[in-house]
Amino acid sequence: MVMKFLSDNAARVHPRVWEAMRAADTPDSPYDGDALSNLLDERFSALFGRDCAALWVATGTAANCLALSAMVEPHGAVICHREAHIEMDEGGAPGFYLHGAKLLLAGGEGAKITPEAVARIVDSIRDGVHQVQPHAISITQASEYGCVYRPEELAGLANFARGRGLGLHMDGARFANAAAFLGGDPALAAGLGGNAAGAAGGVDALSFGMVKNGGMSAEAIVFFDPAMADKVRFRRKRAGHLQSKGRYLAAQILAMLEGDLWLDNARAANAAAGEIAAAAGDRLLHPVEANEIFLTTTAVERLALRELGFEFYDWGEEAARLVTAWDSREDQVSALAKAIAAL
Amino acid sequence: MVMKFLSDNAARVHPRVWEAMRAADTPDSPYDGDALSNLLDERFSALFGRDCAALWVATGTAANCLALSAMVEPHGAVICHREAHIEMDEGGAPGFYLHGAKLLLAGGEGAKITPEAVARIVDSIRDGVHQVQPHAISITQASEYGCVYRPEELAGLANFARGRGLGLHMDGARFANAAAFLGGDPALAAGLGGNAAGAAGGVDALSFGMVKNGGMSAEAIVFFDPAMADKVRFRRKRAGHLQSKGRYLAAQILAMLEGDLWLDNARAANAAAGEIAAAAGDRLLHPVEANEIFLTTTAVERLALRELGFEFYDWGEEAARLVTAWDSREDQVSALAKAIAAL
Amino acid sequence: MVMKFLSDNAARVHPRVWEAMRAADTPDSPYDGDALSNLLDERFSALFGRDCAALWVATGTAANCLALSAMVEPHGAVICHREAHIEMDEGGAPGFYLHGAKLLLAGGEGAKITPEAVARIVDSIRDGVHQVQPHAISITQASEYGCVYRPEELAGLANFARGRGLGLHMDGARFANAAAFLGGDPALAAGLGGNAAGAAGGVDALSFGMVKNGGMSAEAIVFFDPAMADKVRFRRKRAGHLQSKGRYLAAQILAMLEGDLWLDNARAANAAAGEIAAAAGDRLLHPVEANEIFLTTTAVERLALRELGFEFYDWGEEAARLVTAWDSREDQVSALAKAIAAL
Amino acid sequence: MVMKFLSDNAARVHPRVWEAMRAADTPDSPYDGDALSNLLDERFSALFGRDCAALWVATGTAANCLALSAMVEPHGAVICHREAHIEMDEGGAPGFYLHGAKLLLAGGEGAKITPEAVARIVDSIRDGVHQVQPHAISITQASEYGCVYRPEELAGLANFARGRGLGLHMDGARFANAAAFLGGDPALAAGLGGNAAGAAGGVDALSFGMVKNGGMSAEAIVFFDPAMADKVRFRRKRAGHLQSKGRYLAAQILAMLEGDLWLDNARAANAAAGEIAAAAGDRLLHPVEANEIFLTTTAVERLALRELGFEFYDWGEEAARLVTAWDSREDQVSALAKAIAAL
């Protein structure tokens, strides 16, 4: 039997998302003029406890790059981790959407960056026109290694960004997993100081991922400065991302928010990852805070796991990456945990 | 009662498309590595009777611009009708995808262009580097005014394009309606000389529309020169259009092709348009060959129609645009035809 | 003997420009850090009677496009005359520098546009994201047909631009000729209300041409909003237009300003054009207000002129374009006037 | 007395270059239609012993980026040294000219790269569309640390590039200095196997620097595949780099080639650098093979040199960069050598 731990990308669509899409199957205004699309601003504003503007797009790559396009001019740069998705996995999309702006790469444990690491880059750039100047910072929550930025880390980055006049973007492909890890408050997970705290601090724009977490084809870009959204509406259309039957995307997002399905799904995926992590002991390359497990393993060990039916990616020569999803089956998770413990 | 003739864009998703999407709801490889996406080349090759490579994308705008990106360099231009969707309705997407290449605008009855009209533009451009040189022609089948290019017209354009070293792209947002009008042979509708005729002539790339015709969120870009597809695969990813759960897009397209659902749907829409057109007499601004009706009307007449519950767009001050869809209800179509006849 | 009236582009370099360049031939800081480059802001501020920031570049195309890049976002558009140099003669440079922004083309006598013509375009654009929205207007002073905008025409355009939130750029490839025609006040010629009038009205940025008027390889971009210059400094470098021995460009510009050489040269060219125009009678296609003459002529007449040694461009099938320059020789100008009168 | 060793960028223009420019001061066809510009292909073909096409531009940044634009598509990447000028000093121009293509950075002694270093990058890139694929390699001759690629090193890189289907570009801002070091044969310095060897191997395009070596404002882009030049002619115009009085640029380049002035000037600069290097002993950070000297020094030592009147750049905290030029004065060079020896 095949048991897939390759990617949450490949998971199924949640039944409640299906239901919401079917419920939207009646003629309505095209593009984002329909009743469902018009609910997004309000729903995200309620979720984050402050005024937001939210746009749907089909992919995380589009979400990240469109969000950054509101902060970065073509002659500017984005500072991100050298393992960031925008650098490693988006086929050069930032170069396309930002018209040739540069990515400047910082290091950092667990694929997280710190104000100090960012400062080293900023301070190494000569003033003036001969070197590209940074316009924004992009961080990933949870990070590409499944690590979660704590609220105080986010506050530090937000303060640094404000102090240097830089925008702050969050790639939240697994934002739900991070929020679940932090107790379930999305404002905290976005560095916004908790729902009680008003608009201070935090990120300027968030790519709020849905597809890895039970959605089909809809991600949300959430702008905490609504003026940014007005510009990005034009950029979304110009990028061919304004779908004519947008109501089916809005329906997915609303279903994910309804009754905190997004949190429930993320908790399920995190719990599955936690069970596997507990079995892995000191094989773990990074603390397991979301739904990804990076495991030191030999090629022989990986072969053994695969012979048992488990599918996953090699991570270099000496490790494996395993990803759980909202629909990971308990029996398969337990079987995997046992198999790892038995290596 | 509201009876919508605003746009086929707003129509529902066909039940067989829904079924196919649900059938795809099992984990598979992400992006376009899944079993369904891998069927597209073969299915379109069978449909057109020659080797094709086909890619899914979510919107017609992305399909058009990605197709053109295989033919047009940033320092080149595309010749199209001045009413073409790429000029009038895509928010500048060609400028984005083609990195600043220009659109050069031709006139022509029924939003169709002729080799003569294209030649006038090409010949008016001074040789050399001071004026942007054309690299491709883009035509719309059926046109923005619901008119259909005949096979011999397409052959003329294809010959002209070959002779001048230009690529030829077809925006087929309503390609199905055109093919239905021409008797159901898609190769003929793409200028490819009929299924029997081999690879001669015809367009280089086709944006084969599905969304207006019963799909939800998947269009196909069909390349009759498969090498073009290899380049566009990179451009699609770079544009954020490579969805991670691509199998749901492939499923839509395959369902549309299965049993010629695409043709059946288009025939239904065309028949509905034909019924309305028959009632409209000499009010018609353009021959009704697909599913759009442009109708000379006074403001008072349009108000009268709206008071009966019909929704549609004004087309300037003295006309209305009415669009039927695969799911236009017969009773509503008959009611509209009667109301128009009674004006 | 060959007598060239092809283009002021081909004229010689003025001796005082040569002298200034030679005087700059001593080591100084590279790029624009030298003593001469540092004088530009002050000299242009004095010339226009208000705070300016000025940058040198090598070509009018670069000047126009860089100036516009401070006003137009990639998803926006520039409104200009359909005969404007940026549309007809710059090889698509606006598409490159503006990252795919569009040019929207207005008509107008003498290649001049009016607020009414611009308004028709702006008002024809549908609100929302489906059509590219205008961000700026670009006008040419003197126009491509050698016609000069009067101060009140400029005030009308500036008011319109302000009212609609649009930037206003002036392509001044022949700005000197226009200023000479208007009596010599550059602020008037830029719509700035005369030196006495303070900062009200006028253009936001001016491409102040020098090359056609006795310079070799230096044009000035003058920003009446100095903040625009700060952004364009980055764009200039990024476009490869920040020359390392910039002092030789600054020297040219300063020499042109010194003692109003720019005005003297333009007056000479205008006077030569005036003499030819006086001989041309009702053959003139446009009033001759600068240094270009458009002349209705038959092919036989043009041949006759050429056989006498005069070089010039055909302008379509039924006209000729003749251009004088600062160094047009009086004997050749008189000969040409006589030859035209004798046709 | 101030003695400048800051940059060859700031040097004077050679008298024979001045003479040639003055000799060009007669009306001729604009842009590159003049008699001098038309000589470039032939002169460079003679110099390199094979068919070349050559274009003038005003800056090395434009030369590099335009050359690369013939080899790299927007969705591709260029591999270069992490200290390369295109990465460190061109204000993001490659991102602009290449429409968002990426630079991939290799390490290597003396700012030189090896096939092995390039292979490590190429081999680390996952196949497929998720990571940007390399299209070209760019190397600098002499390198940013004044080191010269030997013919056999160039052959290795050229073979590697051919084998992997990559273009090979050479930034020759100090190409003359490299050629002088290698004995004076430009074909050898471009990896072309010597004048005797025909077209085999070598770079596809060379930015042949003139400005640092006695020119004023003209660099040559030399294409060893002339078809590349045809495309770049359009790109040059589109970038605003086609100067209307191009004959003054062509004149500079021709003067530099005439009688091997380019080599004589480079030899003078190299000799000056050699004298300083000989005095520097084991302070040298890199072998001095061209006209740059990188010298380990303390802050106190640098202060001491500056107090003697020498101007130069700090290179980090513990070194200085000194650059000689064609016009470095012998007395000042000797004085500097003595001062360094005496530290």
CSV table of C-alpha atoms in Angstrom, one decimal, chain A residues 4 6-15 18-19 21-22 25-31 58-59 61-62 85 89-99 210-217 234-235 237-245 247-249 252 313 326-327, chain B residues 4 6-15 18-19 21-22 25-31 58-59 61-62 85 89-99 210-217 234-235 237-245 247-249 252 313 326-327:
chain,number,residue,atom,x,y,z
A,4,LYS,CA,2.0,9.5,0.9
A,6,LEU,CA,5.4,13.8,0.0
A,7,SER,CA,3.6,17.0,0.3
A,8,ASP,CA,0.5,18.6,1.7
A,9,ASN,CA,0.3,20.0,-1.8
A,10,ALA,CA,-1.0,16.7,-3.0
A,11,ALA,CA,-3.7,16.3,-0.4
A,12,ARG,CA,-7.4,16.1,-1.1
A,13,VAL,CA,-10.0,18.9,-0.9
A,14,HIS,CA,-11.9,19.1,2.3
A,15,PRO,CA,-15.6,18.0,2.0
A,18,TRP,CA,-16.5,21.0,-1.9
A,19,GLU,CA,-19.9,21.8,-0.4
A,21,MET,CA,-18.1,25.3,-4.1
A,22,ARG,CA,-21.2,23.5,-5.1
A,25,ASP,CA,-22.8,26.9,-8.6
A,26,THR,CA,-25.4,29.4,-9.6
A,27,PRO,CA,-24.9,32.4,-12.0
A,28,ASP,CA,-23.5,35.5,-10.3
A,29,SER,CA,-21.4,38.4,-11.4
A,30,PRO,CA,-18.1,37.5,-13.0
A,31,TYR,CA,-14.6,38.1,-11.7
A,58,ALA,CA,-4.9,30.5,-7.4
A,59,THR,CA,-1.3,29.9,-6.1
A,61,THR,CA,3.6,32.0,-5.9
A,62,ALA,CA,1.1,34.5,-7.3
A,85,HIS,CA,10.3,29.5,-1.4
A,89,ASP,CA,10.9,27.1,-5.7
A,90,GLU,CA,9.1,29.7,-7.6
A,91,GLY,CA,10.8,29.5,-11.0
A,92,GLY,CA,12.0,33.1,-10.9
A,93,ALA,CA,8.5,34.5,-10.4
A,94,PRO,CA,9.7,37.3,-8.1
A,95,GLY,CA,11.9,38.5,-11.0
A,96,PHE,CA,8.9,38.5,-13.3
A,97,TYR,CA,6.4,40.2,-11.0
A,98,LEU,CA,8.9,42.7,-9.5
A,99,HIS,CA,10.3,43.5,-13.0
A,210,MET,CA,-5.4,27.5,1.9
A,211,VAL,CA,-4.4,25.0,-0.8
A,212,LYS,CA,-2.0,22.9,1.3
A,213,ASN,CA,-4.6,22.8,4.1
A,214,GLY,CA,-7.8,21.5,2.5
A,215,GLY,CA,-8.5,24.0,-0.3
A,216,MET,CA,-8.3,23.3,-4.0
A,217,SER,CA,-7.2,26.4,-5.8
A,234,PHE,CA,-4.6,45.9,-11.1
A,235,ARG,CA,-1.5,43.7,-10.9
A,237,LYS,CA,-5.7,41.3,-13.5
A,238,ARG,CA,-2.5,42.1,-15.4
A,239,ALA,CA,-1.0,38.8,-14.3
A,240,GLY,CA,-4.0,36.9,-15.6
A,241,HIS,CA,-5.0,35.9,-12.1
A,242,LEU,CA,-8.4,37.5,-12.0
A,243,GLN,CA,-10.5,34.4,-12.7
A,244,SER,CA,-13.9,35.0,-14.3
A,245,LYS,CA,-15.7,32.5,-12.1
A,247,ARG,CA,-16.9,32.9,-6.8
A,248,TYR,CA,-15.6,29.4,-6.7
A,249,LEU,CA,-12.3,30.7,-5.2
A,252,GLN,CA,-13.2,27.9,-0.9
A,313,TYR,CA,11.3,13.3,-0.6
A,326,TRP,CA,-5.1,17.6,7.1
A,327,ASP,CA,-6.2,14.3,5.8
B,4,LYS,CA,-29.1,36.5,-17.2
B,6,LEU,CA,-24.7,39.2,-19.3
B,7,SER,CA,-21.9,36.8,-20.1
B,8,ASP,CA,-21.1,33.1,-20.5
B,9,ASN,CA,-18.4,33.9,-18.0
B,10,ALA,CA,-21.0,33.8,-15.3
B,11,ALA,CA,-22.5,30.5,-16.2
B,12,ARG,CA,-22.5,27.4,-14.1
B,13,VAL,CA,-20.1,24.5,-14.1
B,14,HIS,CA,-21.4,21.5,-16.1
B,15,PRO,CA,-22.3,18.5,-14.0
B,18,TRP,CA,-18.1,18.5,-11.4
B,19,GLU,CA,-18.0,14.7,-11.5
B,21,MET,CA,-13.3,17.0,-10.4
B,22,ARG,CA,-14.7,14.9,-7.6
B,25,ASP,CA,-10.1,14.0,-5.3
B,26,THR,CA,-7.5,11.5,-4.3
B,27,PRO,CA,-3.9,12.2,-3.6
B,28,ASP,CA,-1.7,12.3,-6.7
B,29,SER,CA,1.6,14.0,-7.7
B,30,PRO,CA,1.5,17.8,-7.4
B,31,TYR,CA,1.7,20.4,-10.1
B,58,ALA,CA,-6.7,29.2,-15.0
B,59,THR,CA,-7.7,32.1,-17.3
B,61,THR,CA,-5.7,36.1,-20.2
B,62,ALA,CA,-2.9,33.8,-19.0
B,85,HIS,CA,-9.6,41.1,-25.9
B,89,ASP,CA,-10.0,43.7,-21.7
B,90,GLU,CA,-6.8,42.2,-20.2
B,91,GLY,CA,-5.6,45.0,-18.1
B,92,GLY,CA,-2.3,45.3,-19.9
B,93,ALA,CA,-1.4,41.6,-19.4
B,94,PRO,CA,0.3,41.4,-22.8
B,95,GLY,CA,2.6,44.2,-21.8
B,96,PHE,CA,3.5,42.3,-18.6
B,97,TYR,CA,3.9,38.9,-20.1
B,98,LEU,CA,5.7,40.1,-23.2
B,99,HIS,CA,8.0,42.4,-21.3
B,210,MET,CA,-13.3,26.0,-21.5
B,211,VAL,CA,-14.5,28.3,-18.7
B,212,LYS,CA,-17.2,30.1,-20.7
B,213,ASN,CA,-18.4,26.8,-21.9
B,214,GLY,CA,-19.1,24.8,-18.8
B,215,GLY,CA,-15.7,24.6,-17.1
B,216,MET,CA,-14.8,26.2,-13.8
B,217,SER,CA,-11.2,27.4,-13.8
B,234,PHE,CA,8.8,27.7,-17.6
B,235,ARG,CA,6.9,30.9,-18.2
B,237,LYS,CA,5.5,28.6,-13.5
B,238,ARG,CA,7.2,31.9,-13.4
B,239,ALA,CA,3.8,33.6,-13.8
B,240,GLY,CA,2.4,31.7,-10.8
B,241,HIS,CA,0.1,29.7,-12.9
B,242,LEU,CA,1.4,26.3,-12.2
B,243,GLN,CA,-1.2,25.2,-9.6
B,244,SER,CA,-0.1,22.6,-7.1
B,245,LYS,CA,-3.3,20.6,-7.3
B,247,ARG,CA,-5.2,17.5,-11.4
B,248,TYR,CA,-8.4,19.4,-10.8
B,249,LEU,CA,-7.8,21.6,-13.8
B,252,GLN,CA,-12.1,19.8,-16.1
B,313,TYR,CA,-24.7,44.9,-21.1
B,326,TRP,CA,-24.4,26.2,-22.4
B,327,ASP,CA,-27.0,26.4,-19.6
